[in-house]
PDB file of C-alpha atoms and ligand atoms in Angstrom:
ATOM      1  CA  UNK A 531     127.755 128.194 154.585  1.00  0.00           C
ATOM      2  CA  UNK A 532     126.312 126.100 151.570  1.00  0.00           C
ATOM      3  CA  UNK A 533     124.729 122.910 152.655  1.00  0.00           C
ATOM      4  CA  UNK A 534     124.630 119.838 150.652  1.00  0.00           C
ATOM      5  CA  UNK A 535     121.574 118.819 148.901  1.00  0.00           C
ATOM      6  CA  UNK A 536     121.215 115.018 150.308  1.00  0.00           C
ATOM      7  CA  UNK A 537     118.025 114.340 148.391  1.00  0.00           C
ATOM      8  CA  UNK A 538     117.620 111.057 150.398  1.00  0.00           C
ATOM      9  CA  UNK A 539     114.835 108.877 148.799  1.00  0.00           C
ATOM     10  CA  UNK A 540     112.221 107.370 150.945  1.00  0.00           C
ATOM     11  CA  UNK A 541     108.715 106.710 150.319  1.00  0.00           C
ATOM     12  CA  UNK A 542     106.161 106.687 152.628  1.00  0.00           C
ATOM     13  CA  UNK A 543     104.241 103.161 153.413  1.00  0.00           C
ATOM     14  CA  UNK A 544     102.127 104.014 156.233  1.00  0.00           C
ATOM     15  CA  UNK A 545     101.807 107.016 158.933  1.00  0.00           C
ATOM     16  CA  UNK A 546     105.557 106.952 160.079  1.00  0.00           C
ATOM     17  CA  UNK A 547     106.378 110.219 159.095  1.00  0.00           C
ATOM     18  CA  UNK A 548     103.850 111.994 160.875  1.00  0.00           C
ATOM     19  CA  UNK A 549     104.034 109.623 164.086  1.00  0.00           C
ATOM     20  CA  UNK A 550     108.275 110.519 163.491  1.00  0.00           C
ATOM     21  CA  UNK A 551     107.213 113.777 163.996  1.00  0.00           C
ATOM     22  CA  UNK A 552     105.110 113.322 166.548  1.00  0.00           C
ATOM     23  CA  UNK A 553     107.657 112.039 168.649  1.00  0.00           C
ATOM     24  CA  UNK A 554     110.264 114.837 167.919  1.00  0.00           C
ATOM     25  CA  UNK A 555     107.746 117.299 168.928  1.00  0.00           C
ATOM     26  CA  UNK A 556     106.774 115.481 171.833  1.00  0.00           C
ATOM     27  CA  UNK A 557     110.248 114.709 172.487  1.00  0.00           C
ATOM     28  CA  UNK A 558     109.007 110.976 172.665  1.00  0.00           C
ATOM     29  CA  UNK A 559     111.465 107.928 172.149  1.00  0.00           C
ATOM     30  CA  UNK A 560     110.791 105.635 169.073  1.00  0.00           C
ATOM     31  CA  UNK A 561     110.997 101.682 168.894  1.00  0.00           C
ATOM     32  CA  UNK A 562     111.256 100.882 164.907  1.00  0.00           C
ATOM     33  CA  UNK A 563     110.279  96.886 164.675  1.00  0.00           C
ATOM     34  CA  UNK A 564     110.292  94.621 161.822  1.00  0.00           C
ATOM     35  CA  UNK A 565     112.443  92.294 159.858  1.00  0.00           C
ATOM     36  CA  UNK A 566     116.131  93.268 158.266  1.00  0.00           C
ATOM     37  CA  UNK A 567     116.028  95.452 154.815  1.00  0.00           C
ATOM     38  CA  UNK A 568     112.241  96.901 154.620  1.00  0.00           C
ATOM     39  CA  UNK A 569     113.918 100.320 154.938  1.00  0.00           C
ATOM     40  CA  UNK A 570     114.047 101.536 158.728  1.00  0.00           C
ATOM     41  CA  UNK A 571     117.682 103.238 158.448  1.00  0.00           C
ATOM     42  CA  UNK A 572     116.970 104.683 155.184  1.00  0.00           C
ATOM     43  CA  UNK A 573     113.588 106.109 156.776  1.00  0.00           C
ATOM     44  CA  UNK A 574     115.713 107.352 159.692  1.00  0.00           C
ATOM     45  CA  UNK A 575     118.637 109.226 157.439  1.00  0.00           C
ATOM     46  CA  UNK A 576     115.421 110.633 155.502  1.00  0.00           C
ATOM     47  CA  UNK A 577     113.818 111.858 158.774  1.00  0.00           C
ATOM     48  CA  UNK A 578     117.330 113.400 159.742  1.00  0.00           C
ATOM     49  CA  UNK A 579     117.733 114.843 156.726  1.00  0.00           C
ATOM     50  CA  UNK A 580     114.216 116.703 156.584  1.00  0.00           C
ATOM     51  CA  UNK A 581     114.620 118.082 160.115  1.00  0.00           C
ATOM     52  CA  UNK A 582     118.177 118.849 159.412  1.00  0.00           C
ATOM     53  CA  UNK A 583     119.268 117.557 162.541  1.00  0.00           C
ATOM     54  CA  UNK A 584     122.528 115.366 162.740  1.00  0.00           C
ATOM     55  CA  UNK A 585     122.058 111.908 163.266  1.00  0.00           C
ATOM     56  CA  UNK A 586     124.376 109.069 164.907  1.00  0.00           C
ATOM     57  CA  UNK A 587     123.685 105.592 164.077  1.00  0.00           C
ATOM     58  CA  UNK A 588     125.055 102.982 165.885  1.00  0.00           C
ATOM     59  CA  UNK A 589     124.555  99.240 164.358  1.00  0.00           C
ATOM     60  CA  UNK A 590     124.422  97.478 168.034  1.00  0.00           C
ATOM     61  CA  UNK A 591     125.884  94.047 168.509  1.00  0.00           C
ATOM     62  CA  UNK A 592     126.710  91.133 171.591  1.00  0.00           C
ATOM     63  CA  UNK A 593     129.612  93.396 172.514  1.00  0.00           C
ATOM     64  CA  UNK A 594     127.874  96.611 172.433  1.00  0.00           C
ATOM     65  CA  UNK A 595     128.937  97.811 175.958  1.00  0.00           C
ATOM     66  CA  UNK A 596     127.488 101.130 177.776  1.00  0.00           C
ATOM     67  CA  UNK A 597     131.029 102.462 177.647  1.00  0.00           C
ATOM     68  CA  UNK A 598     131.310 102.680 173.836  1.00  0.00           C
ATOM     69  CA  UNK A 599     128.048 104.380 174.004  1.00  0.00           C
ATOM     70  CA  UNK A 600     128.486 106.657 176.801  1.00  0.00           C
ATOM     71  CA  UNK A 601     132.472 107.423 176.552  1.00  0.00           C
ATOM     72  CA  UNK A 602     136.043 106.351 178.270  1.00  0.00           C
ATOM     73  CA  UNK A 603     138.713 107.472 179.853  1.00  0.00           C
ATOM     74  CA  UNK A 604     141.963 107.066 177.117  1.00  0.00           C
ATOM     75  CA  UNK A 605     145.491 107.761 178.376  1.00  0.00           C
ATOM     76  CA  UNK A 606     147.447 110.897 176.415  1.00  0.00           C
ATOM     77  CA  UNK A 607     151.015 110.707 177.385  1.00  0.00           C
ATOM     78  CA  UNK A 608     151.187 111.621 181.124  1.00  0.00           C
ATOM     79  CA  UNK A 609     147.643 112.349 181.434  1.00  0.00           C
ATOM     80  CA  UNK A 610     144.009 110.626 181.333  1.00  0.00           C
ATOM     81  CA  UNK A 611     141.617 112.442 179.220  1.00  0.00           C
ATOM     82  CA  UNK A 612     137.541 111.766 178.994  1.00  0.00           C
ATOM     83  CA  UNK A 613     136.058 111.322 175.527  1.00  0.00           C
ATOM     84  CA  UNK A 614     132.536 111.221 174.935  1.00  0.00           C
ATOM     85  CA  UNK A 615     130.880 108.385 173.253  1.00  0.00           C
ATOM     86  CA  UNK A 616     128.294 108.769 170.619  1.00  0.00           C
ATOM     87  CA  UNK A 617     125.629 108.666 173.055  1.00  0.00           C
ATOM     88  CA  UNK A 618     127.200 111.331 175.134  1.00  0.00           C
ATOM     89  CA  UNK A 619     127.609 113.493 171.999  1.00  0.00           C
ATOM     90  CA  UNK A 620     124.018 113.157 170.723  1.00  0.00           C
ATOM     91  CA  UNK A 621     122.570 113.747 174.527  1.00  0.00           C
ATOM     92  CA  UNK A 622     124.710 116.981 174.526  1.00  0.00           C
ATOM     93  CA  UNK A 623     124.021 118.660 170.901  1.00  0.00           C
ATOM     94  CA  UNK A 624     120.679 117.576 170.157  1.00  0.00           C
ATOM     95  CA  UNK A 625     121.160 115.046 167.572  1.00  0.00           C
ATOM     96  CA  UNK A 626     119.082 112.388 166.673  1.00  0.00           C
ATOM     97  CA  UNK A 627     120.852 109.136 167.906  1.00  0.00           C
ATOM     98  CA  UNK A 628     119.849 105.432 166.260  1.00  0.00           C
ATOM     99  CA  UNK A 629     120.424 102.268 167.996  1.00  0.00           C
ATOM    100  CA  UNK A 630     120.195  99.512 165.189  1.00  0.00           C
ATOM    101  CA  UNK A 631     119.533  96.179 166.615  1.00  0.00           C
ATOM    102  CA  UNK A 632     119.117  97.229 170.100  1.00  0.00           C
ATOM    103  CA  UNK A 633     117.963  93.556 171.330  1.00  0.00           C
ATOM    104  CA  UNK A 634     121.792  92.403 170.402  1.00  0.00           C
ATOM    105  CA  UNK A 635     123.936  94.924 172.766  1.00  0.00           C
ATOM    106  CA  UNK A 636     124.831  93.956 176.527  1.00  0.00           C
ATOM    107  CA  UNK A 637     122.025  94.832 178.737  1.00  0.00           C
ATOM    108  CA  UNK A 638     123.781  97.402 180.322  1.00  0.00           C
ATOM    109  CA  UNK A 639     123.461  99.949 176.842  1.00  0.00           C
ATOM    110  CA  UNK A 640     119.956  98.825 177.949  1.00  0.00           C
ATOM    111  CA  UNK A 641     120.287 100.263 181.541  1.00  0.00           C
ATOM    112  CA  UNK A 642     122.312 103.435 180.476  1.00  0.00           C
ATOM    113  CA  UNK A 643     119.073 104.757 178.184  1.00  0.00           C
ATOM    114  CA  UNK A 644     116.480 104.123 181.037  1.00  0.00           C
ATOM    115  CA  UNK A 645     116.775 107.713 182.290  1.00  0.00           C
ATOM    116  CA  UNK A 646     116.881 109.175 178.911  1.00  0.00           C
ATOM    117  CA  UNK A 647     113.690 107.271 177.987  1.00  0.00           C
ATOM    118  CA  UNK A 648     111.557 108.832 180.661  1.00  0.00           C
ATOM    119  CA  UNK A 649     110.347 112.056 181.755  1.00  0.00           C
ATOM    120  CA  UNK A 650     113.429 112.710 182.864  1.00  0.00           C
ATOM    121  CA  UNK A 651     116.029 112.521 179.766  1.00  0.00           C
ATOM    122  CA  UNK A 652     118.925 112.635 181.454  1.00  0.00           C
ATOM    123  CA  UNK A 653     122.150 110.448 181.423  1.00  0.00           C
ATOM    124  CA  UNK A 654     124.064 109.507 184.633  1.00  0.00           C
ATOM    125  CA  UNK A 655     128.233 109.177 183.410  1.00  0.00           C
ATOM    126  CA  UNK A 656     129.263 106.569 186.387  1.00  0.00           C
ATOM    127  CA  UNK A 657     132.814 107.297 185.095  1.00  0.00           C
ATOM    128  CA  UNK A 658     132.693 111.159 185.793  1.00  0.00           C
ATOM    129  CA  UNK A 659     129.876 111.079 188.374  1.00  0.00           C
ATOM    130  CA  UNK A 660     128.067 113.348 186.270  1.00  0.00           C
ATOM    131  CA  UNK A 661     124.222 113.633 185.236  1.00  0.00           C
ATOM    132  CA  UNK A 662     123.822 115.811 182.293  1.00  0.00           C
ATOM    133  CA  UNK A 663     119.926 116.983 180.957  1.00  0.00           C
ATOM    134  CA  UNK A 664     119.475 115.768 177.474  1.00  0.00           C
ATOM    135  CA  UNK A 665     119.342 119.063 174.533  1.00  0.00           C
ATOM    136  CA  UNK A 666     115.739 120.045 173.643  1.00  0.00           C
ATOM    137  CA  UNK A 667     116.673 118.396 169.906  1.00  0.00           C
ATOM    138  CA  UNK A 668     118.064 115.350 171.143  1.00  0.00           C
ATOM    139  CA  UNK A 669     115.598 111.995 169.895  1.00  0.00           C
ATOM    140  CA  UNK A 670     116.312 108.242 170.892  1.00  0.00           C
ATOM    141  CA  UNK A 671     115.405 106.187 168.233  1.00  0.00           C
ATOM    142  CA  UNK A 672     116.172 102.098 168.412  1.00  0.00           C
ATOM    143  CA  UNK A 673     115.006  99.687 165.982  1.00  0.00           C
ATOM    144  CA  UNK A 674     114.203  96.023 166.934  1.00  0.00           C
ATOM    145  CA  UNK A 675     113.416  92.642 164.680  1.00  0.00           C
ATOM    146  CA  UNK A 676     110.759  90.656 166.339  1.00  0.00           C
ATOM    147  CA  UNK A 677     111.967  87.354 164.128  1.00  0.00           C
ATOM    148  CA  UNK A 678     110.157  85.163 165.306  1.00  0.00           C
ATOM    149  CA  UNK A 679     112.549  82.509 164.343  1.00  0.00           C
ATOM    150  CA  UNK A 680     115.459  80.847 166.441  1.00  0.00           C
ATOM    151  CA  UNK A 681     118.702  82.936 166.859  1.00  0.00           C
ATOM    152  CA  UNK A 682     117.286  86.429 167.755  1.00  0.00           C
ATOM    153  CA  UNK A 683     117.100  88.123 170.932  1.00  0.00           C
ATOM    154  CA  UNK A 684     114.022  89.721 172.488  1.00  0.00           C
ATOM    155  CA  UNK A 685     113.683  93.027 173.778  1.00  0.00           C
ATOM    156  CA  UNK A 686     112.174  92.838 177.712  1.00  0.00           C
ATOM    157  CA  UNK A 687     108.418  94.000 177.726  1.00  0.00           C
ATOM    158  CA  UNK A 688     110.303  96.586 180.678  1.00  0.00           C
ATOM    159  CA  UNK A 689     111.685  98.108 177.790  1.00  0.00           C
ATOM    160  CA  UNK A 690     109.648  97.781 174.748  1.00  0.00           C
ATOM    161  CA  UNK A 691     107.252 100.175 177.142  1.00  0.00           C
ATOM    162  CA  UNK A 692     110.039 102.849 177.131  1.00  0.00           C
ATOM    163  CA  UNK A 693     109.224 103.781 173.476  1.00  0.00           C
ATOM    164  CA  UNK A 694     106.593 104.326 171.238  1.00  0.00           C
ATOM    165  CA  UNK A 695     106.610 101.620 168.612  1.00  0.00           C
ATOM    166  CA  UNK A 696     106.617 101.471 164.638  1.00  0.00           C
ATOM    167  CA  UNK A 697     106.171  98.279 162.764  1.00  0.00           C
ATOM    168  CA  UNK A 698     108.163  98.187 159.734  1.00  0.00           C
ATOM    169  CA  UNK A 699     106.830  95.121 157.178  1.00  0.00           C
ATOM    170  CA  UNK A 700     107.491  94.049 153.355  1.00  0.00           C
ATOM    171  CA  UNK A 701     105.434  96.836 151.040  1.00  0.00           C
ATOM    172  CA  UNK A 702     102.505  96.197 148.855  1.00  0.00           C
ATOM    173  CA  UNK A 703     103.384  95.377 145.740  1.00  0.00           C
ATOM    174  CA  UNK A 704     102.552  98.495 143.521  1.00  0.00           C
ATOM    175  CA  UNK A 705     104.555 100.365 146.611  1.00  0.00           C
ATOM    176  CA  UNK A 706     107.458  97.839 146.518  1.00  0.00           C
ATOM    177  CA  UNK A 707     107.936  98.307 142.349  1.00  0.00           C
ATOM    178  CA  UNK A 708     108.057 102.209 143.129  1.00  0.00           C
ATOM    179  CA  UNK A 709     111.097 101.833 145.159  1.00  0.00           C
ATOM    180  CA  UNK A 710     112.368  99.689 143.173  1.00  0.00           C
ATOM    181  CA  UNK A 711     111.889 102.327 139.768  1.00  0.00           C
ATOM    182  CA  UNK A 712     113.429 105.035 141.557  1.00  0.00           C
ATOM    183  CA  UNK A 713     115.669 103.239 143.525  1.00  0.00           C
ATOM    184  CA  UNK A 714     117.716 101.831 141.016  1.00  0.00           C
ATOM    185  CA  UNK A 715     116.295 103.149 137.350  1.00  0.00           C
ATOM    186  CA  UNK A 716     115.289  99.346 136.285  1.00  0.00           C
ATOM    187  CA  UNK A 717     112.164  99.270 133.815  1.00  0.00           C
ATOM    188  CA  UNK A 718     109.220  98.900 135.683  1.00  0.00           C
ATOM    189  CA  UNK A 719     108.265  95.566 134.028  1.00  0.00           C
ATOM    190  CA  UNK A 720     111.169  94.027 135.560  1.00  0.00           C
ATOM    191  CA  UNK A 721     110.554  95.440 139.164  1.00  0.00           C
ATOM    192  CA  UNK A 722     107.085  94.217 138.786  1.00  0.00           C
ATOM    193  CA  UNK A 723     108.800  90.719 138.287  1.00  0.00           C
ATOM    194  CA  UNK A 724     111.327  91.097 140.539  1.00  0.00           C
ATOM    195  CA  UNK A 725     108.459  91.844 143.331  1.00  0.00           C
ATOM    196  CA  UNK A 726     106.480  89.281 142.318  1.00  0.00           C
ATOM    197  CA  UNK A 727     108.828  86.656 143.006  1.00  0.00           C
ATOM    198  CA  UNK A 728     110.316  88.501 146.040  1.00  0.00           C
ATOM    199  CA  UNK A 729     106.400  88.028 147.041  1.00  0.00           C
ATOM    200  CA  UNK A 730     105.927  84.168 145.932  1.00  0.00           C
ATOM    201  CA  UNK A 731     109.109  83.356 148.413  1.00  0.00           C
ATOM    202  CA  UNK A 732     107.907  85.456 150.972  1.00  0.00           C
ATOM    203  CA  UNK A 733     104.512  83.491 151.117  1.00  0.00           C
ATOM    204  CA  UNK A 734     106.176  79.976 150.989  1.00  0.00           C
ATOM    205  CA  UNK A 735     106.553  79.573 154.319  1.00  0.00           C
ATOM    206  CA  UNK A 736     107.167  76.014 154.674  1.00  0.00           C
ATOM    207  CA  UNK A 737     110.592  76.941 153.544  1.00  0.00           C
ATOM    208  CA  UNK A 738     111.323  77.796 157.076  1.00  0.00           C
ATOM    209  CA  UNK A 739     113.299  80.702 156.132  1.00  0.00           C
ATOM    210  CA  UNK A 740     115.389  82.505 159.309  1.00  0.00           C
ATOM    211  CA  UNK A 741     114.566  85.150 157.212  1.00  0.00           C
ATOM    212  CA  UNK A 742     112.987  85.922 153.886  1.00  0.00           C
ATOM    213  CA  UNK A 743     112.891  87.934 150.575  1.00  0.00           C
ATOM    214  CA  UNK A 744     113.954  91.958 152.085  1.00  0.00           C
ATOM    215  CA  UNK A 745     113.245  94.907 149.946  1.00  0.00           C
ATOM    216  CA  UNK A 746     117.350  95.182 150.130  1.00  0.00           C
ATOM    217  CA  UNK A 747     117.601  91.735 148.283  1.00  0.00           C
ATOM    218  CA  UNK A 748     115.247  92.856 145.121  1.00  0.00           C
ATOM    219  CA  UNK A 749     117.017  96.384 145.032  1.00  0.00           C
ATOM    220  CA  UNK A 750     120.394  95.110 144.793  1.00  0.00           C
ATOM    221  CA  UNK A 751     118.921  92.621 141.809  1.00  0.00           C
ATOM    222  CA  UNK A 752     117.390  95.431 140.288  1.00  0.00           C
ATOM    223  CA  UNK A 753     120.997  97.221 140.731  1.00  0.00           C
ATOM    224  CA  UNK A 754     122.704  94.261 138.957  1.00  0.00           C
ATOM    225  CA  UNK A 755     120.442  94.088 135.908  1.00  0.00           C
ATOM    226  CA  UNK A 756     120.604  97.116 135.535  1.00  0.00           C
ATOM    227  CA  UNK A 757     124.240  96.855 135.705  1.00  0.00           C
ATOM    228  CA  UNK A 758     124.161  94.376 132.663  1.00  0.00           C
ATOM    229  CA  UNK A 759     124.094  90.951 134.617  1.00  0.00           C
ATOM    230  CA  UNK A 760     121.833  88.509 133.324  1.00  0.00           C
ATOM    231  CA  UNK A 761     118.065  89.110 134.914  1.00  0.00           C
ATOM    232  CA  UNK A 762     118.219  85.115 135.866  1.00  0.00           C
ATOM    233  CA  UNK A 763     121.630  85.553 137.379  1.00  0.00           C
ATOM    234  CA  UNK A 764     121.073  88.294 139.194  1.00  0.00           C
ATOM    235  CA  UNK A 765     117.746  87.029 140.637  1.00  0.00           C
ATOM    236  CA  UNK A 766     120.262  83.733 141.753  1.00  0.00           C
ATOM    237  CA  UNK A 767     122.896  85.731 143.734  1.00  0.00           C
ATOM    238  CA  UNK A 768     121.469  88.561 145.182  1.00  0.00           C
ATOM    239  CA  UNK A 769     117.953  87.496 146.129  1.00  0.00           C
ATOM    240  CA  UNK A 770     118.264  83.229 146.544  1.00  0.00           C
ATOM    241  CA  UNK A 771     121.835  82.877 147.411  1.00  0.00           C
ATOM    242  CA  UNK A 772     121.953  85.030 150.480  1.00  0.00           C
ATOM    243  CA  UNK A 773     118.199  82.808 151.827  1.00  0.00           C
ATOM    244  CA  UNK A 774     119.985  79.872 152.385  1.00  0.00           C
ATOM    245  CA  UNK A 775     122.811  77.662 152.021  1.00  0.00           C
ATOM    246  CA  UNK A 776     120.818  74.209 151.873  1.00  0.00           C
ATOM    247  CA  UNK A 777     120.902  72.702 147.985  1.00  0.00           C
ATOM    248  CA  UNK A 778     117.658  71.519 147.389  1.00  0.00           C
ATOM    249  CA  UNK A 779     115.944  74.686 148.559  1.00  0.00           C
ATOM    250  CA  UNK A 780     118.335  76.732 146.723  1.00  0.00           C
ATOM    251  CA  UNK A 781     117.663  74.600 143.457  1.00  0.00           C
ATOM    252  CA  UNK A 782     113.437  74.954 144.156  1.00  0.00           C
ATOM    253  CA  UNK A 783     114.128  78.353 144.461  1.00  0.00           C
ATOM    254  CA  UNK A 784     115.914  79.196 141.340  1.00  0.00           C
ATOM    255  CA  UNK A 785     114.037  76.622 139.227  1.00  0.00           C
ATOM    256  CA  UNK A 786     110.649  78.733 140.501  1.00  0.00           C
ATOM    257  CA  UNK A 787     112.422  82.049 140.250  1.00  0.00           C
ATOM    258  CA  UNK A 788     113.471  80.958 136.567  1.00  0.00           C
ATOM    259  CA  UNK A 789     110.011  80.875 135.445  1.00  0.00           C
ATOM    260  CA  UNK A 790     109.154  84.249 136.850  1.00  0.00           C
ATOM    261  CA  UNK A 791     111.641  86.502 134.781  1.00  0.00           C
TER     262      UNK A 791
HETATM  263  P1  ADP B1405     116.605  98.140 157.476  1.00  0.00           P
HETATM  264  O1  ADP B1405     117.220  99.293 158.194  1.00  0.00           O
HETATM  265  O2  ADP B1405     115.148  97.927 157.789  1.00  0.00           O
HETATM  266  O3  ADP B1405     117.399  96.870 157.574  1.00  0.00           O
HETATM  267  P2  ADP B1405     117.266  99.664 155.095  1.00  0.00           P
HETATM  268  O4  ADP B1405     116.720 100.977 155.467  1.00  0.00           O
HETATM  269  O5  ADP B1405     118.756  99.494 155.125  1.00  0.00           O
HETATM  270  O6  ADP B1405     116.583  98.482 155.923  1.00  0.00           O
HETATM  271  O7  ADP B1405     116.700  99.319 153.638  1.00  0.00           O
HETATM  272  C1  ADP B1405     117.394  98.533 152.713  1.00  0.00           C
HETATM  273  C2  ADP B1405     117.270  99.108 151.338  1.00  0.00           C
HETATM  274  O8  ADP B1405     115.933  98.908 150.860  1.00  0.00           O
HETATM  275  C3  ADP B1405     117.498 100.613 151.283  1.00  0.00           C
HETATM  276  O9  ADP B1405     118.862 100.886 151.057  1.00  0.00           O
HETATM  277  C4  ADP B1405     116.645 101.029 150.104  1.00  0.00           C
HETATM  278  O10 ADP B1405     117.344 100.789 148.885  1.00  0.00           O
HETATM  279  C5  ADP B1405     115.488 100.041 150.133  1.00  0.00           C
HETATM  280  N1  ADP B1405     114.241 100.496 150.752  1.00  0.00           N
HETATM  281  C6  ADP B1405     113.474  99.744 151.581  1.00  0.00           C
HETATM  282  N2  ADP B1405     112.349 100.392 151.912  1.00  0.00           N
HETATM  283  C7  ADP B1405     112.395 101.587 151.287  1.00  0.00           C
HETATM  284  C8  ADP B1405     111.507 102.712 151.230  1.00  0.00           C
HETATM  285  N3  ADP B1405     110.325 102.716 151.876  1.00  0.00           N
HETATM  286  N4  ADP B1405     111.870 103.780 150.457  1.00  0.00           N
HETATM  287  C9  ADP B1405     113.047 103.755 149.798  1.00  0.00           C
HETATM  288  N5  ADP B1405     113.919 102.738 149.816  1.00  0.00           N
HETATM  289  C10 ADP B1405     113.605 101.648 150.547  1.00  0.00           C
END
C-alpha cells in the first residue's frame, strides 16, 4: 500500500509537540485553549499526521448532542440498525478524536467523555447498554477559547481538570512572518508588514474587539497578494473587514493599515 505524502506544515511556537507527545504516551487527554486562527487544528492534523494515526475532528456547536457523537439507531426498511458516531469510531480503532469548540456543544457531549477522560477510558452507549474500553491509540483532544469577551461559553472548572491544558496565543513576530513565508510564498518584506499591522491592531485594545487580528486573517492576505490583489485591498477585506462591522472603526482601521503597507 503507498501512503500519501501529507507534508502538513506546522511550526513549532512553544513545547506543544513534546507535551502532544507526552500525552499520547501517557495516554493523557489534551485541552488546547486560546483564541480562533493561531493554528490549533492545523497543529492537531500535523500531530496526526506524524504519528500516523487517523484523526476525527468534530467542529462542536449549541446543537452538538451526545448522540451525534456517540451513534443512533436509523431505520433500514423493516429493521433498526446501530451506527456508530464519530466518537464511537475513534474509542474503538484508536484514532485520535478532536472536539473543536467544546464549550459550545450541549452539556451532555460533556457528560458522555467523563469516563473516557479518567483512569478509566471507557464509554457507556445508554442506547445499547454497552460499555466498551477505549483502544490503546485512542487520544481525546478538545480545544477551548477562553475569550474573555461577551458571547462565549465557559468550560466548568469540573472539566477543564479532566485534561491537561495547552495555551495557544498570537506568535512573535519573527515566528508569525515564517508562517506566513511558507505558508503562502509572499516576499518576506510584505509578511513582515502584514505582521506588523496584524500586531498594531492586536495591541489597540480600546477597540473592544470580540476578537482580534488571527494568524488566519494575515495568511489569507498574504494568499490574496500573492494572488495579484492590491496589498491595500487585500489588507481591507481579509484582515479589517471580518473585525467589525461598525464604520468609524473600520475607517481608523484602514486609514492606519494604509500607512503600514
Ligand atoms: P485554530 O484551530 O486555532 O482556529 P487554525 O489551525 O485553523 O486555527 O489556523 C489557521 C491558519 O493559520 C492555518 O490554516 C495556517 O495557515 C495558519 N497557522 C496558524 N498558526 C500556524 C503555525 N504555527 N504553523 C503553521 N500555520 C499556522
Amino acid at each position: 500500500m503507498i501512503v500519501a505524502e501529507q507534508n502538513i506544515f506546522y511550526k513549532a511556537i512553544g513545547s506543544e509537540v513534546e507535551i502532544f507527545n507526552q500525552c499520547n504516551g501517557l495516554k493523557l487527554p489534551l485541552l488546547l485553549k486560546g483564541p480562533t486562527g493561531t493554528g490549533k487544528s492545523r497543529f492537531i492534523e500535523f500531530m496526526a499526521d506524524q504519528l500516523g494515526k487517523k484523526l476525527i475532528t468534530i467542529s462542536c456547536h449549541e446543537e452538538t448532542s451526545s448522540t451525534d457523537l456517540i451513534g443512533r439507531f436509523i431505520i433500514k426498511g423493516a429493521e433498526t440498525v446501530w451506527i456508530d458516531g464519530p466518537l464511537t469510531m475513534a474509542v474503538k480503532n484508536g484514532y485520535i478524536l478532536y472536539l473543536d469548540e467544546v464549550a459550545e456543544a450541549r452539556p451532555d457531549v460533556i457528560v458522555a467523555i467523563h469516563s473516557l477522560t479518567d483512569h478509566r477510558r471507557e464509554l457507556f452507549i445508554d442506547k445499547l447498554g454497552e460499555t466498551i474500553k477505549a483502544h490503546e491509540d485512542f487520544l481525546l483532544v478538545a480545544s477551548f477559547n477562553p475569550g474573555y469577551q461577551k458571547g462565549f461559553k465557559e468550560l466548568k472548572p469540573s472539566t477543564r481538570q479532566r485534561f491537561v491544558a495547552l495555551s495557544f496565543d498570537y506568535p512573535q513576530a519573527k515566528v508569525e512572518t515564517e508562517i506566513l513565508v511558507q505558508e503562502t510564498g509572499v516576499d518576506k518584506d510584505i509578511a513582515q508588514k502584514l505582521v506588523a499591522i496584524g500586531n498594531k491592531i492586536r495591541n489597540l485594545t480600546e477597540l473592544g474587539l470580540t476578537e482580534t487580528v488571527s494568524t488566519r486573517l494575515l495568511v489569507d492576505a498574504a494568499k490574496l497578494i500573492g494572488n495579484g490583489l492590491s496589498k491595500r485591498l487585500a489588507v481591507h477585506v481579509a484582515v479589517i473587514e471580518p473585525l467589525t462591522d461598525e464604520q468609524e472603526t473600520l475607517q481608523a482601521l484602514k486609514d492606519l493599515s494604509d500607512l503600514m503597507i
